[in-house]
CSV table of C-alpha atoms in Angstrom, one decimal:
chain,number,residue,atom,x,y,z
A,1,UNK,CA,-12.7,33.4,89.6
A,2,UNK,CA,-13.1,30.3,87.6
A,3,UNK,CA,-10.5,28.8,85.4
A,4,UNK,CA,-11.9,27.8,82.0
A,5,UNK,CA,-11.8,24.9,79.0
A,6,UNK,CA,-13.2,24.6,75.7
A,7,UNK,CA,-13.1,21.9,73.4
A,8,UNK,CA,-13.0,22.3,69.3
A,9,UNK,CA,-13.2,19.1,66.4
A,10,UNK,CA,-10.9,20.1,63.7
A,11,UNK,CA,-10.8,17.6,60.6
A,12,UNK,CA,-8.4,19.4,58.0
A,13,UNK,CA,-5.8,18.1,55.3
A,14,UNK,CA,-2.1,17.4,55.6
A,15,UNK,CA,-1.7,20.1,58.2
A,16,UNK,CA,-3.7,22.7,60.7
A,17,UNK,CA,-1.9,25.9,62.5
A,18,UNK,CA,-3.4,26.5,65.8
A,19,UNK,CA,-2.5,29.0,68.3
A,20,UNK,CA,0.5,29.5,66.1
A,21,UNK,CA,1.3,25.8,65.6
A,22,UNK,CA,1.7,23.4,63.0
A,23,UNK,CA,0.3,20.2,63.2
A,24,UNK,CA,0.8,17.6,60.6
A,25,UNK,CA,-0.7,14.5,62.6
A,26,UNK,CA,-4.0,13.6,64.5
A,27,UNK,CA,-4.1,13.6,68.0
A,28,UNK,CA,-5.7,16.1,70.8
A,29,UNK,CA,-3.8,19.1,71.3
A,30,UNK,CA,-3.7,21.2,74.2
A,31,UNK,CA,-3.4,25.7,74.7
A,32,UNK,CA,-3.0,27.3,77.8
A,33,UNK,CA,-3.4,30.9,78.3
A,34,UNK,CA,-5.2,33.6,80.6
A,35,UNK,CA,-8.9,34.3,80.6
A,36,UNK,CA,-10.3,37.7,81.0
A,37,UNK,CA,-10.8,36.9,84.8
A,38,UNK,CA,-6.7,36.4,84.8
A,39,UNK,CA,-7.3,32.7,85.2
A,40,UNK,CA,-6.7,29.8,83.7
A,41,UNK,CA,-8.2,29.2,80.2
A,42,UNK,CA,-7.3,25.6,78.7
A,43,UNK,CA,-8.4,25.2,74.5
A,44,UNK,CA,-8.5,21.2,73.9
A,45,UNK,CA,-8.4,20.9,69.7
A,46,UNK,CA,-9.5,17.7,68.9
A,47,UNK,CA,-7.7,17.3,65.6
A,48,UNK,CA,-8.0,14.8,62.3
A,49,UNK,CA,-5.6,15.5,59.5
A,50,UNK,CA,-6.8,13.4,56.7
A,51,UNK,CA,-3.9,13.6,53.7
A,52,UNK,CA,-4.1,14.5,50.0
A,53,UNK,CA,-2.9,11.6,47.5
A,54,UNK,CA,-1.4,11.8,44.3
A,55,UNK,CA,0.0,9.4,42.0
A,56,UNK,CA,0.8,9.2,38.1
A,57,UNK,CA,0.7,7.2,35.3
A,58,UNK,CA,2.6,6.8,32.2
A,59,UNK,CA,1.0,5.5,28.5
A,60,UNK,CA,1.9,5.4,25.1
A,61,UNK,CA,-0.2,6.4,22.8
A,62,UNK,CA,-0.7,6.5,18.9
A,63,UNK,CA,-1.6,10.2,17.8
A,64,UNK,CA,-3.9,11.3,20.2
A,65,UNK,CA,-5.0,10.3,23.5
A,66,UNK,CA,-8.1,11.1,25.9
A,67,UNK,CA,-7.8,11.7,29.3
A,68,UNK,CA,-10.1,13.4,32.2
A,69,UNK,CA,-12.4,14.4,29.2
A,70,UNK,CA,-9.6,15.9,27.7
A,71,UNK,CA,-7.6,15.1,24.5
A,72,UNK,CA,-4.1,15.5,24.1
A,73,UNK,CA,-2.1,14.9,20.5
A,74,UNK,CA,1.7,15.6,21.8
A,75,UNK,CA,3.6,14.3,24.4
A,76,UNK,CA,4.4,16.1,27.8
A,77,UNK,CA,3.8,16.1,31.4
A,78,UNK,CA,-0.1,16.5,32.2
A,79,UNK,CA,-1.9,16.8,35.9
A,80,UNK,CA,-5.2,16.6,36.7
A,81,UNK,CA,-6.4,17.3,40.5
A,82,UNK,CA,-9.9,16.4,42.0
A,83,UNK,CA,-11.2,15.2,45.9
A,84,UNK,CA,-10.3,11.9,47.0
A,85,UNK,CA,-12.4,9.6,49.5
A,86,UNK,CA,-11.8,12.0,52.8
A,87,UNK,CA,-12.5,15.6,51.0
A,88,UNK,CA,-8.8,16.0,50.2
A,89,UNK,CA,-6.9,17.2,47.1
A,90,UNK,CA,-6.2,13.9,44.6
A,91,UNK,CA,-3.7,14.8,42.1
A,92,UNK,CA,-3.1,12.5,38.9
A,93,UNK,CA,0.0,13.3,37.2
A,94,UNK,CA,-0.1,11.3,33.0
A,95,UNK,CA,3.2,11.3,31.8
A,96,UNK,CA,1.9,11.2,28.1
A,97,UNK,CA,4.3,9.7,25.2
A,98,UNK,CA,2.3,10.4,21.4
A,99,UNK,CA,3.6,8.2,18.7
A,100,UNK,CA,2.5,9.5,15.5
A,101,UNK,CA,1.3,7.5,13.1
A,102,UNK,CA,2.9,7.6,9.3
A,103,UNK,CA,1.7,7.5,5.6
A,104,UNK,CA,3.7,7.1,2.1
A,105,UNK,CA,3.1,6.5,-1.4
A,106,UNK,CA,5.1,4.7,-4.7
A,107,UNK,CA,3.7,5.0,-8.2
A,108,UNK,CA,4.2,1.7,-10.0
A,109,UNK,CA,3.9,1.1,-13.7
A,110,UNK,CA,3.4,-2.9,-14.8
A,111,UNK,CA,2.5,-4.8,-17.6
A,112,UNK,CA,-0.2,-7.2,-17.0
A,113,UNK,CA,0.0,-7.7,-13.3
A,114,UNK,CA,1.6,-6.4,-10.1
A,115,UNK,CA,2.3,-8.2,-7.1
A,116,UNK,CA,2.6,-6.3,-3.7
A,117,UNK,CA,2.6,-7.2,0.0
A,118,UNK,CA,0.9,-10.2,-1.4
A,119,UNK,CA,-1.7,-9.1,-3.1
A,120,UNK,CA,-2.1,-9.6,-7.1
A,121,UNK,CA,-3.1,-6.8,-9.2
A,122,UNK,CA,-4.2,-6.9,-12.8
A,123,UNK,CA,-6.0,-3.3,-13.3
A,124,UNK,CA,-5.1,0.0,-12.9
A,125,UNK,CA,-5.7,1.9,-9.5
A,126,UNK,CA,-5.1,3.1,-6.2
A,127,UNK,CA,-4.2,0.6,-3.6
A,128,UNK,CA,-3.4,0.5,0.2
A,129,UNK,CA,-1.6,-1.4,2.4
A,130,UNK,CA,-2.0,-1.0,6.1
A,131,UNK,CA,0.8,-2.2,8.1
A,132,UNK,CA,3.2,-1.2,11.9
A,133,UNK,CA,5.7,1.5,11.8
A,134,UNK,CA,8.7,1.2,13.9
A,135,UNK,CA,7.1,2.9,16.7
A,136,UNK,CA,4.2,0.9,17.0
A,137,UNK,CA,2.1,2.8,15.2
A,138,UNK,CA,-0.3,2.1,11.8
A,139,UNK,CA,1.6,2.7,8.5
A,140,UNK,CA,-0.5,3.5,6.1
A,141,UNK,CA,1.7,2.9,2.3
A,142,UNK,CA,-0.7,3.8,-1.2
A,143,UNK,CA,0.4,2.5,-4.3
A,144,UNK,CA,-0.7,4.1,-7.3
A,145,UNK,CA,-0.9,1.8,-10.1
A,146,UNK,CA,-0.6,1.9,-13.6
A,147,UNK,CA,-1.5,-1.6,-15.2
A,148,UNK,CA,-0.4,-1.5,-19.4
A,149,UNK,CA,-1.4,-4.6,-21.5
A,150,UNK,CA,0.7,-7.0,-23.6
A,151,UNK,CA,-0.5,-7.4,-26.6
A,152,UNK,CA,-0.8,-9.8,-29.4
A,153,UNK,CA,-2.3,-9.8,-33.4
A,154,UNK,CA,-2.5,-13.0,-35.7
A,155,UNK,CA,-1.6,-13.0,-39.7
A,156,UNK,CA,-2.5,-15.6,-42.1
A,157,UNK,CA,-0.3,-15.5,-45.1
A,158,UNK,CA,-0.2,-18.1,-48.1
A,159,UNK,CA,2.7,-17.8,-50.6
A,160,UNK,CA,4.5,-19.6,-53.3
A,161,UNK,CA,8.1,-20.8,-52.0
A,162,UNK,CA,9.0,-18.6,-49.3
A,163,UNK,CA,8.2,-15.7,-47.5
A,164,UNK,CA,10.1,-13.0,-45.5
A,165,UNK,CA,8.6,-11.8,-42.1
A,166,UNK,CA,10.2,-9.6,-39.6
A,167,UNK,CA,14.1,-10.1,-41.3
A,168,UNK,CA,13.1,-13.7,-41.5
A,169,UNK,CA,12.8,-16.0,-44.5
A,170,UNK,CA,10.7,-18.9,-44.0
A,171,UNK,CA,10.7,-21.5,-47.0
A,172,UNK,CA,8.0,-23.9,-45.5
A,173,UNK,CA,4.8,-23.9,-44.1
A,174,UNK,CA,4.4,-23.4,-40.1
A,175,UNK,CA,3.5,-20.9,-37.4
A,176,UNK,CA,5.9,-18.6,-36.3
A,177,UNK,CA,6.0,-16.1,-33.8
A,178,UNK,CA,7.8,-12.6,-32.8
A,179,UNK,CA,8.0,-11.0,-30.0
A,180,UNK,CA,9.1,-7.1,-29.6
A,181,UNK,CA,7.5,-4.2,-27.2
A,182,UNK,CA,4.4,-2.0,-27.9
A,183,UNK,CA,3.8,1.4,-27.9
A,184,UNK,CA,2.9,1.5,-23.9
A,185,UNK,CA,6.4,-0.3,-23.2
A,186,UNK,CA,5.3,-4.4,-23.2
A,187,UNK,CA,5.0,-7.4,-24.9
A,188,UNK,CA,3.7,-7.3,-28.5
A,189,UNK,CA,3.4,-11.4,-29.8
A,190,UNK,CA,2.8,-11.3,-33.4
A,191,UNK,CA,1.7,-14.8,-34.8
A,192,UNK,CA,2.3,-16.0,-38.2
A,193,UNK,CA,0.3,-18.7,-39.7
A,194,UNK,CA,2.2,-19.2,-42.7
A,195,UNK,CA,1.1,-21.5,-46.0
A,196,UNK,CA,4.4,-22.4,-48.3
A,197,UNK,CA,2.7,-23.3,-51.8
A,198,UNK,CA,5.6,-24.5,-54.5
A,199,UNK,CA,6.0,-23.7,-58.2
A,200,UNK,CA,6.3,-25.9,-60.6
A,201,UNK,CA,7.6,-26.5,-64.0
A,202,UNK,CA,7.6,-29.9,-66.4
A,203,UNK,CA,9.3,-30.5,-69.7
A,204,UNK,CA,8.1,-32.3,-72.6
A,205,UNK,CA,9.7,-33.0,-76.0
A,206,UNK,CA,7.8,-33.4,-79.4
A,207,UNK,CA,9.2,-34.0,-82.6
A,208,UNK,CA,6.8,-32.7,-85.5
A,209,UNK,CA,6.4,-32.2,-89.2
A,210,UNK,CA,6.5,-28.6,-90.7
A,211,UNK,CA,4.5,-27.0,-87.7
A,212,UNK,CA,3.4,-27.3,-84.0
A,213,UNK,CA,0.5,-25.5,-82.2
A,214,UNK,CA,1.0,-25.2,-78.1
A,215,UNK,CA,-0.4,-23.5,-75.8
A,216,UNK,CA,-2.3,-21.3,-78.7
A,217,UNK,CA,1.3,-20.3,-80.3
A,218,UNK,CA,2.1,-21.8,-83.7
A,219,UNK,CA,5.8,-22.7,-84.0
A,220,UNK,CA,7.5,-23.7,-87.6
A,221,UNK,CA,11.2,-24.2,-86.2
A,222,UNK,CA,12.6,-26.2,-83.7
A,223,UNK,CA,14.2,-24.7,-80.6
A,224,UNK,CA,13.3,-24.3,-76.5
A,225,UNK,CA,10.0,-22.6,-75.9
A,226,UNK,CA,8.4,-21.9,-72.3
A,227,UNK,CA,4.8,-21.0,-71.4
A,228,UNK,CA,4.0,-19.5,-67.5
A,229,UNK,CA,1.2,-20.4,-66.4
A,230,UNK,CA,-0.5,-20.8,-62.8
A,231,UNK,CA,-0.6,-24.5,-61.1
A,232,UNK,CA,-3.3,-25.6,-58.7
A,233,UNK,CA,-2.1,-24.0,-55.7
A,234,UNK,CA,-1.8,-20.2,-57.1
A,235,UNK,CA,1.7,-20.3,-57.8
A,236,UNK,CA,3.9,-20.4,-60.8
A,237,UNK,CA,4.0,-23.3,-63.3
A,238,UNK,CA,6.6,-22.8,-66.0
């Protein structure tokens, strides 16, 4: 009776049981046991173990991050398997850190003009700022702005001797100006263009006979008379 052989080409990955063996390697492996004749039968396995890979990768990311046509927005552990160059499990393992992104916002209220993070502003609106949090991340700060105006208003004012304005007394001619706070909380300039005209008064002294006519008043005795009038410039002549 003849003894037998048979030969088989096994290519499998990271291990192969045969014949109740485990074989992690390539290489030719050998089986002897008993045909059905009662002789010899010899199983050669020609064997190629080809290995699975894996490997991982760790990112930082701001708020969301795409990977393996997925997207992820918090942080963890992620794995991702699919065939590498030999027909073997490839496993990709993302160790993912999300950094979120962060927003605020300030109310200002200015007169006139408003500096911020450089910028100059002289009207009223909302603003932005963009900018790197401490994580790396954008920062995002809106102002909201209220811009008030200063104010100012002018006066021309002509008056005989002096004039009081604003709890002063000013006895000569000039422009003046005072400064206090308007209704919305800034600068109201009032300006004061002021024209000081002076009375006047003269004295004359006339000796006459029985009667004397001034002014259109008839006077038959002596004494001190006085007659108001108005001089060139609007104000008082006595």
């Amino acid at each position: 009776n003849p003894s037998t052989t048979s030969t088989s080409t096994v290519t499998a990955c990271d291990n192969y049981t045969w014949n109740g063996s485990n074989y992690t390697g390539s290489g030719t492996y050998t089986y002897l046991t008993t045909n059905s004749n009662g002789c010899d039968s010899t199983a050669i396995l020609n064997l190629t173990i080809n290995p699975s890979t894996t490997f991982s990768v760790s990112v930082t990311e701001c708020d969301t991050y795409s990977w393996n046509g997925q997207t992820y927005t918090t942080s963890g552990v992620y794995t991702y398997v699919t065939t590498n160059s030999n027909g073997c499990d490839s496993t990709a393992s993302l160790n993912l850190t999300i950094n979120p992104s962060t927003t605020s916002s300030v109310s200002v209220t200015e007169c006139d003009s408003y500096t911020w993070n450089g910028n100059t502003y002289n009207s009223s609106g909302s603003y932005s700022d963009l900018t790197t949090n401490s994580v790396g991340c954008d920062s995002t700060v809106y102002l909201n702005l209220i811009i008030n105006n200063s104010t100012s208003s002018t006066v021309s004012i002509t008056e005989c001797d002096s004039y009081t304005w604003n709890g002063n007394t000013y006895d000569s001619s000039g422009n003046y100006s005072y400064l206090t706070t308007n209704s919305v909380g800034c600068d109201s300039t009032a300006y004061l263009y002021l024209t000081i005209n002076y009375t006047s008064s003269s004295i004359s002294v006339e000796t006459y006979c029985d009667n004397y006519t001034w002014n259109g008043i008839n006077y038959t005795n002596s004494g001190n008379y006085s007659y108001l009038t108005t001089n060139s410039v609007g104000c008082d002549s006595t």
